[in-house]
Short mmCIF file of C-alpha atoms and ligand atoms in Angstrom, two decimals:
data_model
loop_
_atom_site.label_atom_id
_atom_site.label_comp_id
_atom_site.label_asym_id
_atom_site.label_seq_id
_atom_site.Cartn_x
_atom_site.Cartn_y
_atom_site.Cartn_z
CA MET A 1 -0.41 -0.26 0.02
CA LYS A 2 1.06 3.85 -0.65
CA ILE A 3 0.57 5.92 2.51
CA CYS A 4 1.69 9.95 2.55
CA PHE A 5 1.89 11.24 6.08
CA ALA A 6 1.16 15.20 6.07
CA ALA A 7 1.13 16.80 9.46
CA SER A 8 2.82 19.85 10.83
CA GLU A 9 5.76 18.52 13.50
CA CYS A 10 7.86 15.25 12.82
CA PHE A 11 10.72 14.20 15.32
CA PRO A 12 13.72 14.24 14.77
CA PHE A 13 12.75 17.30 12.08
CA VAL A 14 10.94 19.64 14.16
CA LYS A 15 8.91 18.60 17.25
CA THR A 16 6.51 20.69 19.95
CA GLY A 17 4.89 17.81 21.06
CA GLY A 18 3.49 14.22 21.06
CA LEU A 19 2.42 14.87 16.93
CA GLY A 20 6.05 14.70 15.64
CA ASP A 21 7.44 11.97 18.12
CA VAL A 22 3.52 9.61 16.54
CA VAL A 23 4.83 10.94 12.27
CA GLY A 24 9.11 10.47 13.45
CA SER A 25 7.54 7.24 14.33
CA LEU A 26 4.72 5.08 13.23
CA PRO A 27 6.12 5.36 9.72
CA LYS A 28 8.42 3.29 10.80
CA GLU A 29 6.69 0.83 11.11
CA ILE A 30 4.43 0.94 8.66
CA SER A 31 7.37 0.76 5.90
CA ARG A 32 8.45 -2.22 7.08
CA MET A 33 4.70 -4.07 7.16
CA LYS A 34 3.82 -5.41 3.86
CA THR A 35 0.01 -5.39 2.43
CA GLY A 36 -1.19 -6.54 -0.63
CA GLY A 37 -2.55 -10.27 -2.63
CA LYS A 38 -0.09 -13.72 -2.10
CA LYS A 39 2.69 -11.72 -3.66
CA LYS A 40 3.22 -9.85 -0.22
CA VAL A 41 4.62 -5.95 -1.08
CA LYS A 42 6.41 -3.88 1.33
CA ASN A 43 4.68 -0.38 1.74
CA ASP A 44 5.50 2.67 0.26
CA VAL A 45 6.12 5.38 2.74
CA LYS A 46 6.27 9.26 2.56
CA ILE A 47 6.59 12.40 4.99
CA ILE A 48 5.55 15.51 3.48
CA LEU A 49 6.48 18.71 6.17
CA PRO A 50 6.17 22.29 6.23
CA LEU A 51 10.25 23.12 6.35
CA TYR A 52 9.87 25.64 9.29
CA LYS A 53 13.05 27.98 9.96
CA GLY A 54 13.85 25.77 12.64
CA ILE A 55 15.05 22.17 10.77
CA LYS A 56 18.32 22.30 9.87
CA THR A 57 18.63 21.21 6.45
CA LEU A 58 22.73 20.35 6.74
CA GLN A 59 22.11 18.43 9.11
CA TYR A 60 20.01 16.40 7.86
CA ASN A 61 21.05 16.99 4.33
CA ILE A 62 18.24 18.43 3.50
CA VAL A 63 18.21 19.25 -0.63
CA CYS A 64 16.48 21.13 -3.88
CA MET A 65 14.79 19.97 -5.42
CA GLU A 66 15.68 22.33 -8.71
CA GLU A 67 13.68 20.15 -11.28
CA PHE A 68 10.52 21.08 -10.04
CA GLY A 69 11.71 25.40 -9.77
CA ASP A 70 9.33 27.79 -8.09
CA ILE A 71 5.50 26.16 -7.62
CA PRO A 72 3.20 28.72 -7.29
CA VAL A 73 0.62 28.58 -4.94
CA ALA A 74 -3.29 30.69 -5.55
CA ILE A 75 -3.86 31.68 -1.57
CA GLY A 76 -7.21 34.35 -2.37
CA ASP A 77 -5.77 36.63 -5.10
CA LYS A 78 -2.19 36.06 -4.09
CA GLU A 79 0.11 33.81 -6.19
CA ILE A 80 2.55 32.52 -3.48
CA LYS A 81 5.38 29.85 -4.36
CA PHE A 82 6.98 27.15 -2.72
CA ARG A 83 9.74 24.73 -3.50
CA ILE A 84 10.90 21.22 -2.80
CA PHE A 85 13.56 19.82 -0.71
CA THR A 86 13.92 15.81 0.38
CA SER A 87 16.08 13.81 2.34
CA LYS A 88 15.39 10.34 4.77
CA LEU A 89 13.79 10.41 7.98
CA PRO A 90 16.61 10.04 9.94
CA ASP A 91 18.05 5.78 10.48
CA THR A 92 15.14 5.49 7.74
CA GLU A 93 14.58 5.09 3.72
CA ILE A 94 11.10 6.71 4.32
CA ASP A 95 11.37 9.46 1.86
CA VAL A 96 10.91 12.57 3.63
CA TYR A 97 9.29 15.92 1.43
CA PHE A 98 9.59 19.72 2.91
CA ALA A 99 7.56 22.55 1.69
CA ASP A 100 10.26 25.44 1.31
CA CYS A 101 7.81 29.00 1.98
CA PRO A 102 10.51 31.26 3.70
CA GLU A 103 7.53 34.28 3.52
CA TYR A 104 5.53 31.36 5.41
CA PHE A 105 8.01 29.01 7.22
CA HIS A 106 10.58 31.02 8.27
CA ARG A 107 9.23 32.47 11.69
CA ASP A 108 10.72 31.53 15.18
CA MET A 109 8.13 28.82 15.59
CA PRO A 110 6.33 26.33 14.11
CA TYR A 111 3.20 27.73 15.90
CA THR A 112 1.98 31.11 15.75
CA ASN A 113 0.01 34.11 17.02
CA ASP A 114 0.50 35.49 13.40
CA PRO A 115 -2.42 37.08 11.14
CA ASP A 116 -1.73 35.05 8.75
CA GLU A 117 -2.16 31.04 10.08
CA ASP A 118 -4.73 30.16 8.28
CA GLU A 119 -2.58 31.42 5.16
CA ARG A 120 0.73 29.84 6.28
CA PHE A 121 -1.52 25.69 5.98
CA ILE A 122 -3.01 26.66 4.22
CA LEU A 123 -0.19 27.21 2.16
CA PHE A 124 1.37 23.85 3.44
CA GLN A 125 -1.82 21.99 2.57
CA LYS A 126 -1.67 23.09 -0.93
CA ALA A 127 2.29 22.64 -1.50
CA VAL A 128 0.94 18.76 -0.26
CA ILE A 129 -0.96 18.44 -3.32
CA GLU A 130 1.39 20.08 -5.10
CA ILE A 131 4.24 18.21 -4.22
CA LEU A 132 2.40 14.72 -4.78
CA GLN A 133 1.85 15.47 -8.12
CA ARG A 134 5.20 16.32 -9.46
CA LEU A 135 6.17 13.79 -7.99
CA LYS A 136 3.75 11.43 -9.65
CA TRP A 137 3.07 9.40 -6.37
CA ALA A 138 -0.87 9.13 -5.82
CA PRO A 139 -1.14 7.59 -1.84
CA ASP A 140 -3.47 4.96 -1.62
CA VAL A 141 -4.19 6.63 1.86
CA ILE A 142 -3.08 10.10 2.96
CA HIS A 143 -2.59 9.74 6.29
CA CYS A 144 -3.19 13.42 7.68
CA ASN A 145 -2.42 14.73 11.48
CA ASP A 146 -4.35 17.76 13.39
CA TRP A 147 -6.22 20.51 12.58
CA GLN A 148 -3.56 21.77 10.04
CA THR A 149 -3.68 19.35 7.70
CA GLY A 150 -7.77 19.22 7.85
CA LEU A 151 -8.02 20.85 4.58
CA ILE A 152 -6.40 18.75 2.19
CA PRO A 153 -9.29 16.05 1.54
CA VAL A 154 -11.49 18.92 0.95
CA PHE A 155 -8.85 20.23 -1.15
CA LEU A 156 -9.15 17.19 -3.45
CA ASN A 157 -12.92 16.57 -3.63
CA THR A 158 -12.78 20.13 -4.77
CA ILE A 159 -9.72 22.13 -6.13
CA TYR A 160 -8.10 19.26 -7.04
CA LYS A 161 -10.82 16.24 -8.24
CA TRP A 162 -9.90 17.28 -12.11
CA ASP A 163 -6.43 15.74 -11.09
CA LYS A 164 -7.72 11.39 -12.27
CA LEU A 165 -3.91 10.74 -10.16
CA PHE A 166 -6.63 10.85 -6.90
CA ASP A 167 -9.22 9.62 -8.23
CA ASN A 168 -8.41 5.93 -5.52
CA THR A 169 -6.71 8.46 -2.68
CA SER A 170 -8.65 7.78 0.07
CA VAL A 171 -7.63 10.43 3.89
CA LEU A 172 -7.45 9.11 7.27
CA PHE A 173 -7.72 11.66 9.30
CA SER A 174 -6.11 11.85 12.93
CA VAL A 175 -6.88 13.73 15.59
CA HIS A 176 -4.13 14.46 18.13
CA ASN A 177 -6.14 16.99 19.86
CA ILE A 178 -9.37 17.93 19.83
CA GLY A 179 -8.53 20.89 22.00
CA TYR A 180 -6.61 22.69 19.10
CA GLN A 181 -9.02 23.31 15.64
CA GLY A 182 -7.78 25.27 13.12
CA ARG A 183 -10.59 27.77 13.49
CA PHE A 184 -10.42 31.44 11.11
CA SER A 185 -12.32 34.12 9.91
CA GLU A 186 -14.65 33.88 7.21
CA LYS A 187 -12.39 36.31 5.19
CA SER A 188 -10.44 32.42 5.49
CA VAL A 189 -12.56 30.27 2.76
CA PHE A 190 -10.98 32.87 0.28
CA SER A 191 -8.32 32.81 1.40
CA ALA A 192 -8.27 28.81 0.78
CA GLY A 193 -10.21 28.86 -3.06
CA LEU A 194 -12.83 27.43 -1.39
CA SER A 195 -16.62 27.95 -1.75
CA TYR A 196 -18.61 30.11 0.45
CA ASN A 197 -21.45 27.72 -0.33
CA ASP A 198 -20.34 24.90 2.07
CA PHE A 199 -19.70 27.50 4.28
CA TYR A 200 -23.14 29.56 5.10
CA ASN A 201 -25.67 27.87 5.90
CA CYS A 202 -24.12 25.62 8.86
CA GLY A 203 -22.48 23.70 5.43
CA PRO A 204 -19.19 21.69 6.22
CA LEU A 205 -16.40 24.13 7.15
CA GLU A 206 -18.10 26.05 9.05
CA LEU A 207 -18.27 25.86 12.65
CA ASN A 208 -20.10 28.24 15.20
CA GLY A 209 -19.67 31.42 12.21
CA SER A 210 -15.36 30.67 12.27
CA PHE A 211 -13.84 28.73 8.78
CA CYS A 212 -12.71 25.38 11.57
CA PHE A 213 -9.84 23.99 9.99
CA MET A 214 -10.75 20.34 11.80
CA LYS A 215 -14.35 19.83 11.27
CA ALA A 216 -13.72 20.17 7.59
CA GLY A 217 -11.00 17.40 8.16
CA ILE A 218 -13.75 15.51 10.36
CA LEU A 219 -16.18 15.34 8.15
CA TYR A 220 -14.52 15.05 4.18
CA SER A 221 -12.17 12.34 5.53
CA GLU A 222 -12.39 8.60 4.74
CA ILE A 223 -12.12 7.15 8.39
CA ILE A 224 -11.51 10.15 11.31
CA SER A 225 -8.81 7.94 13.67
CA THR A 226 -7.53 9.48 17.45
CA VAL A 227 -5.07 8.75 19.40
CA SER A 228 -6.80 6.54 21.90
CA LYS A 229 -10.05 4.26 22.76
CA THR A 230 -10.94 6.35 25.71
CA TYR A 231 -10.61 9.76 24.05
CA ALA A 232 -12.37 8.62 20.67
CA MET A 233 -14.95 8.60 23.13
CA GLU A 234 -14.77 10.96 25.51
CA ILE A 235 -14.69 13.74 22.60
CA ARG A 236 -17.66 12.57 21.38
CA THR A 237 -19.84 14.21 25.02
CA PRO A 238 -20.42 18.07 25.54
CA GLU A 239 -17.03 17.60 28.80
CA TYR A 240 -14.51 17.16 26.36
CA GLY A 241 -15.45 18.01 22.60
CA ALA A 242 -14.65 21.17 23.30
CA GLY A 243 -17.20 22.30 21.26
CA MET A 244 -17.08 19.54 18.57
CA GLU A 245 -18.98 16.50 19.53
CA SER A 246 -22.14 17.43 17.48
CA VAL A 247 -20.30 17.03 14.24
CA LEU A 248 -17.91 13.36 16.02
CA GLN A 249 -21.79 12.35 15.92
CA ILE A 250 -21.63 12.94 12.57
CA ARG A 251 -19.57 10.60 11.95
CA LYS A 252 -19.58 8.45 14.42
CA ASP A 253 -19.80 5.28 12.72
CA ASP A 254 -16.42 5.91 11.27
CA ILE A 255 -13.87 7.16 14.63
CA TYR A 256 -11.64 4.89 15.34
CA GLY A 257 -8.98 5.15 19.18
CA VAL A 258 -6.26 3.48 18.02
CA LEU A 259 -3.79 3.80 20.86
CA ASN A 260 -0.18 5.54 19.97
CA GLY A 261 3.11 3.46 20.10
CA ILE A 262 6.04 4.55 21.14
CA ASP A 263 9.83 4.43 19.79
CA THR A 264 11.88 2.09 21.33
CA ASN A 265 14.44 3.07 19.86
CA ILE A 266 15.38 6.27 21.50
CA TRP A 267 12.50 6.31 24.29
CA ASN A 268 13.73 2.50 25.68
CA PRO A 269 16.53 2.57 28.93
CA LYS A 270 18.52 0.00 27.07
CA ILE A 271 20.15 1.95 24.99
CA ASP A 272 19.36 5.51 25.24
CA LYS A 273 22.53 7.50 24.82
CA PHE A 274 21.11 10.46 26.80
CA ILE A 275 20.85 8.84 29.73
CA PRO A 276 24.30 7.89 32.63
CA ALA A 277 23.83 4.68 32.50
CA ASN A 278 21.41 2.44 30.65
CA TYR A 279 19.03 0.05 32.71
CA ASN A 280 16.20 -3.42 31.86
CA ALA A 281 13.58 -4.97 33.67
CA LYS A 282 15.98 -7.23 34.86
CA ASP A 283 18.13 -5.19 36.20
CA THR A 284 16.79 -1.88 37.47
CA SER A 285 20.68 -1.41 39.66
CA ASN A 286 21.70 1.17 37.16
CA LYS A 287 18.45 3.18 37.76
CA ILE A 288 19.91 4.78 40.85
CA ILE A 289 23.04 5.94 38.94
CA CYS A 290 20.41 8.08 36.32
CA LYS A 291 18.66 9.09 39.66
CA LYS A 292 21.80 10.12 41.66
CA GLU A 293 22.98 12.27 38.51
CA LEU A 294 19.91 13.63 37.21
CA LEU A 295 20.00 14.97 41.25
CA ARG A 296 23.49 16.17 40.89
CA GLU A 297 22.36 18.40 37.32
CA ALA A 298 19.81 19.78 40.22
CA GLU A 299 21.92 20.52 42.71
CA LEU A 300 19.51 18.86 45.35
CA VAL A 301 21.19 16.32 47.18
CA TYR A 302 20.09 12.03 47.30
CA ASP A 303 17.96 10.17 49.88
CA GLU A 304 17.01 6.37 49.28
CA ASN A 305 14.14 6.84 50.30
CA VAL A 306 12.53 10.57 48.80
CA PRO A 307 11.09 9.69 46.07
CA VAL A 308 11.27 12.61 42.64
CA ILE A 309 9.13 13.66 40.66
CA GLY A 310 9.25 14.14 37.22
CA ILE A 311 7.19 17.15 35.05
CA ILE A 312 8.48 17.07 31.62
CA SER A 313 4.76 19.53 29.41
CA ARG A 314 3.87 21.69 27.46
CA PHE A 315 2.34 24.11 30.17
CA ALA A 316 -1.33 24.33 29.19
CA GLY A 317 -4.49 24.24 30.76
CA GLN A 318 -5.08 20.77 29.29
CA LYS A 319 -1.93 18.91 31.63
CA GLY A 320 -4.18 20.68 35.11
CA PHE A 321 -1.19 21.42 36.45
CA GLU A 322 -3.70 23.90 38.16
CA LEU A 323 -4.64 21.65 40.30
CA LEU A 324 -1.21 21.12 41.77
CA PHE A 325 -1.27 25.20 42.98
CA PRO A 326 -3.67 24.96 45.76
CA VAL A 327 -2.36 22.57 47.75
CA ILE A 328 1.39 23.20 46.81
CA ASN A 329 2.06 23.94 50.86
CA GLU A 330 0.16 20.39 51.96
CA LEU A 331 2.53 17.88 49.02
CA MET A 332 6.12 20.73 50.28
CA GLN A 333 6.12 19.15 53.62
CA LEU A 334 6.03 15.42 51.84
CA PRO A 335 8.91 13.67 51.57
CA LEU A 336 9.25 14.34 48.31
CA GLN A 337 11.92 16.13 45.58
CA LEU A 338 10.78 17.76 42.42
CA ILE A 339 11.91 17.95 39.01
CA VAL A 340 10.55 20.89 36.10
CA LEU A 341 11.74 20.43 33.09
CA GLY A 342 8.95 22.96 30.50
CA SER A 343 7.28 26.02 29.08
CA GLY A 344 3.91 26.99 27.80
CA ASP A 345 1.74 29.76 29.26
CA GLU A 346 3.08 31.99 31.82
CA LYS A 347 1.46 30.97 34.51
CA SER A 348 2.39 27.79 35.51
CA GLU A 349 6.46 29.14 33.88
CA LYS A 350 6.52 31.47 36.91
CA PHE A 351 4.68 28.68 39.69
CA PHE A 352 7.59 26.14 39.41
CA GLU A 353 10.39 29.19 38.69
CA GLN A 354 9.18 29.93 42.41
CA LEU A 355 8.06 27.50 43.88
CA ALA A 356 11.96 26.57 42.98
CA MET A 357 12.61 29.49 44.59
CA SER A 358 10.87 28.86 47.58
CA PHE A 359 11.77 25.51 47.81
CA PRO A 360 16.10 25.40 46.63
CA HIS A 361 16.00 21.78 48.25
CA LYS A 362 13.21 19.47 46.96
CA VAL A 363 12.60 21.28 43.50
CA ASN A 364 14.29 22.33 41.02
CA THR A 365 12.77 23.98 37.62
CA TYR A 366 14.11 24.76 34.18
CA ILE A 367 11.48 26.32 31.77
CA GLY A 368 12.36 25.58 28.29
CA TYR A 369 12.37 22.83 25.60
CA ASN A 370 15.22 20.10 26.20
CA ASN A 371 15.38 16.92 25.45
CA LYS A 372 18.56 16.50 26.64
CA LEU A 373 16.92 16.96 29.98
CA ALA A 374 13.72 14.94 29.88
CA HIS A 375 15.73 11.84 29.14
CA TYR A 376 17.87 12.22 31.63
CA ILE A 377 14.57 13.09 33.99
CA THR A 378 12.75 10.24 32.51
CA ALA A 379 15.70 8.10 34.16
CA GLY A 380 16.32 8.99 37.21
CA SER A 381 12.77 10.12 38.80
CA ASP A 382 10.81 7.48 40.56
CA MET A 383 7.56 8.47 39.80
CA PHE A 384 6.31 11.08 36.46
CA LEU A 385 3.70 13.16 37.17
CA MET A 386 0.99 14.44 34.77
CA PRO A 387 -2.34 14.70 36.22
CA SER A 388 -4.59 16.34 32.66
CA ILE A 389 -8.16 17.91 32.50
CA TYR A 390 -8.24 15.65 29.85
CA GLU A 391 -4.74 13.71 27.70
CA PRO A 392 -5.49 12.44 24.04
CA CYS A 393 -3.21 9.77 24.04
CA GLY A 394 0.21 11.31 26.23
CA LEU A 395 3.33 9.70 25.21
CA ASN A 396 5.22 11.01 29.36
CA GLN A 397 3.90 8.53 31.16
CA MET A 398 4.64 5.19 28.18
CA TYR A 399 8.20 6.47 28.32
CA SER A 400 8.45 6.31 32.38
CA LEU A 401 6.67 3.74 32.30
CA ASN A 402 9.00 1.76 30.03
CA TYR A 403 11.42 3.57 32.73
CA GLY A 404 10.64 2.40 35.54
CA THR A 405 9.53 6.03 36.57
CA VAL A 406 5.93 4.79 38.11
CA PRO A 407 2.78 7.72 36.79
CA ILE A 408 0.44 9.72 38.62
CA VAL A 409 -1.64 10.35 36.31
CA ARG A 410 -5.83 11.47 35.77
CA ASN A 411 -7.62 8.59 34.85
CA THR A 412 -8.44 10.35 31.22
CA GLY A 413 -8.14 9.99 28.00
CA GLY A 414 -5.12 7.78 26.84
CA LEU A 415 -3.54 7.44 30.67
CA ALA A 416 -6.80 6.22 31.70
CA ASP A 417 -5.24 3.29 29.16
CA THR A 418 -2.18 3.16 30.33
CA VAL A 419 -2.51 3.19 33.67
CA ILE A 420 -3.47 0.63 36.38
CA ASP A 421 -3.66 2.88 40.46
CA PHE A 422 -1.96 0.02 42.75
CA HIS A 423 -4.28 0.89 45.01
CA LYS A 424 -7.41 -0.34 42.35
CA ASP A 425 -6.11 -2.77 41.90
CA GLU A 426 -2.74 -4.09 43.24
CA LEU A 427 -2.35 -7.63 41.46
CA ASN A 428 -1.58 -4.71 37.75
CA GLY A 429 -0.92 -1.98 38.65
CA ASN A 430 1.46 0.12 37.76
CA GLY A 431 1.31 3.69 38.88
CA PHE A 432 -1.66 5.90 40.42
CA SER A 433 -4.74 7.66 38.84
CA PHE A 434 -7.80 9.78 40.03
CA ASP A 435 -10.64 10.59 38.98
CA GLU A 436 -11.53 14.01 40.11
CA GLN A 437 -9.72 17.06 38.63
CA SER A 438 -10.07 18.57 42.49
CA PRO A 439 -6.53 19.77 43.86
CA ALA A 440 -7.94 17.82 46.68
CA ALA A 441 -7.98 14.20 44.87
CA LEU A 442 -3.92 14.99 42.57
CA TYR A 443 -3.11 15.10 46.54
CA THR A 444 -4.32 11.88 47.96
CA ALA A 445 -2.66 10.10 44.42
CA ILE A 446 0.18 11.97 45.44
CA LEU A 447 0.60 10.80 49.08
CA ARG A 448 -0.32 7.02 48.35
CA ALA A 449 2.61 6.48 45.44
CA VAL A 450 4.53 8.76 48.20
CA GLU A 451 4.04 5.56 50.91
CA VAL A 452 3.92 3.18 48.16
CA PHE A 453 7.47 4.06 48.05
CA GLY A 454 8.24 3.25 50.73
CA ASP A 455 7.90 -0.21 50.69
CA LYS A 456 10.92 -0.97 48.68
CA ASN A 457 9.27 -4.83 48.22
CA THR A 458 6.45 -3.83 45.98
CA TRP A 459 7.35 -0.42 45.30
CA GLU A 460 9.63 -2.71 42.38
CA LYS A 461 6.65 -4.93 41.42
CA ILE A 462 5.24 -2.28 40.30
CA MET A 463 8.73 -0.73 38.75
CA GLN A 464 8.46 -4.25 36.75
CA ARG A 465 4.80 -3.89 35.37
CA GLY A 466 5.70 -0.84 33.53
CA MET A 467 9.29 -1.70 32.36
CA LYS A 468 7.02 -5.13 30.46
CA ILE A 469 4.64 -3.90 28.54
CA ASP A 470 4.92 -3.88 25.03
CA PHE A 471 4.32 0.26 24.10
CA SER A 472 5.91 -0.27 20.66
CA TRP A 473 4.11 0.45 17.64
CA LYS A 474 3.35 -3.18 16.64
CA HIS A 475 0.41 -3.17 17.67
CA SER A 476 -0.68 0.09 16.97
CA ALA A 477 0.23 0.13 13.51
CA LYS A 478 -1.07 -3.43 13.01
CA GLU A 479 -4.72 -1.15 13.79
CA TYR A 480 -3.66 1.87 11.38
CA MET A 481 -3.65 -1.32 8.29
CA GLU A 482 -6.84 -2.32 8.99
CA LEU A 483 -8.56 1.83 9.01
CA TYR A 484 -6.35 2.17 5.73
CA LYS A 485 -8.33 -0.78 3.92
CA LYS A 486 -11.06 0.48 5.51
CA ALA A 487 -10.30 3.87 3.91
CA VAL A 488 -9.06 2.87 0.71
CA GLU A 489 -12.66 0.36 1.00
CA LYS A 490 -14.96 3.31 1.24
CA LYS A 491 -13.11 5.35 -1.43
CA SER A 492 -13.82 2.62 -3.69
CA ASN A 493 -17.16 2.28 -2.50
CA ASN A 494 -17.56 6.83 -3.17
CA LEU A 495 -19.15 5.80 1.14
CA ILE A 496 -18.84 10.41 2.08
P1 LIG B 501 1.54 16.56 23.85
O1 LIG B 501 1.91 16.19 23.02
O2 LIG B 501 0.68 17.15 24.31
O3 LIG B 501 1.93 17.83 24.88
P2 LIG B 501 2.48 14.23 24.79
O4 LIG B 501 2.94 13.68 26.14
O5 LIG B 501 2.43 13.01 23.77
O6 LIG B 501 2.09 15.48 24.72
O7 LIG B 501 4.09 14.68 23.94
C1 LIG B 501 5.10 15.61 24.45
C2 LIG B 501 5.90 15.23 24.17
O8 LIG B 501 6.69 15.89 24.32
C3 LIG B 501 6.53 14.12 24.61
O9 LIG B 501 7.81 13.53 23.91
C4 LIG B 501 7.81 14.70 25.65
O10 LIG B 501 8.77 14.60 25.70
C5 LIG B 501 8.42 16.61 25.28
N1 LIG B 501 8.80 17.65 26.05
C6 LIG B 501 7.32 18.16 26.21
N2 LIG B 501 7.56 18.84 27.12
C7 LIG B 501 9.70 19.40 26.57
C8 LIG B 501 9.92 19.94 27.28
N3 LIG B 501 9.84 20.96 28.38
N4 LIG B 501 11.35 19.59 26.79
C9 LIG B 501 11.84 18.64 26.09
N5 LIG B 501 10.46 17.86 25.43
C10 LIG B 501 8.73 18.26 25.70
C1 LIG B 502 -1.75 15.71 20.93
C2 LIG B 502 -2.24 15.56 22.80
C3 LIG B 502 -1.03 14.12 23.48
C4 LIG B 502 -0.74 13.35 22.25
C5 LIG B 502 0.14 14.28 21.08
C6 LIG B 502 0.40 12.72 19.62
O1 LIG B 502 0.27 16.69 21.58
O2 LIG B 502 -1.99 15.79 23.58
O3 LIG B 502 -2.27 13.62 24.37
O4 LIG B 502 0.20 12.52 22.95
O5 LIG B 502 -0.60 14.86 20.14
O6 LIG B 502 -0.86 12.14 19.71
#
């Protein structure tokens, strides 16, 4: 099968969160798999991304495909040109293509609040189709990810419908986070070159007066997926649907939840290149070296009886750190240390910075993005905290489980699908979870974890359970293959 991933992030080229990890790893597993009738052949996989300023072209040997020159794309009444660059996904034979449009993508960050944010990704989505045309390569499935790619199935069915190349091309649209919907003013319909007939009178492009790229993706794609089974259910409710629940209801028979996998060549304590000492489930003794080194770097004193709680996160309302604010003094009375790595909303950044200043012997905070430190904290901490209000999948709790770092999470989305609360199920528990979105419930979960930490035998068993789970892509990639087949089938029967 021919599968094209279109996305706004892909590790190691560009990553702001879990989407980057997924797009940098799922294609690898898909490209190792085979499809076809009797003569099984390996899947043919390509990835298309924007060429942001921050992408290191020299390091990754990303070169211009001069033969295609400057390609013009209409954005409203403007003609914007882009060029195609290419490289391989490191350590694979997977071709990656980049849309190079300095005017739009040479900004400080991949995502902006600039007034032309809509145009930046309209260009990208048209570029995906233009690149496929230049390559004369018709995928069986374009696997689109989040709102930045939601218009691709719309374009295939409108502006580019004339092109027979795509007659058999279907779209699988993955929702990684329903909280980010790509909503713009109605003027964007013109910028996209689409028809206002599809916008006015509650048309498929419109949501509460705005042009919503994600809604379009949900309505125009053959199949929709999201990144855990629980989240697939949750987003059809008003509490979690972020206003999109009724749209999802329309497509309820075509929505599937597939839990993300992890790249076990990158996030694996046995071979992790970033951590001070490697270890595995059979012999976890080196984890103490990781803890000692982490504490040394964080300028905190090591004490085998005091657990280190790690936090690695984007700071956003979704992540639930505000639940900590009202109970922080009580928490600081407990025997624990806290090491925080993150950036995002100012309130959380200030809170954690202030906390480190107020409790310098217990807390260390690093505001910013730091991949190596993320590996250090994952390996060196005893516990990992993710009190998310909602969490589509969450990768950090899976990384933590695999590193014997016991997660403390709220029981929602992908966290609910991966973490089993020890006190609810002592035989299988691999972490601690709480249901209620309240500071008291969070406090109690941390307290429970700290108490169980005192019982070294039990703790080792909890760690072991997490380390033995196979979170690799093997299982989930098979589920995606099934969905790709469904998408192809729907397309051939013209079912949407
Ligand atoms: P989300 O995509 O909602 O941010 P995930 O748990 O799916 O949440 O993925 C977050 C990814 O980003 C993980 O790989 C995590 O290690 C990484 N990450 C988040 N914040 C930072 C940071 N400040 N520095 C380094 N890595 C980070
Ligand atoms: C989103 C979600 C996160 C998920 C990631 C990758 O950013 O917030 O839960 O793990 O996408 O799918």
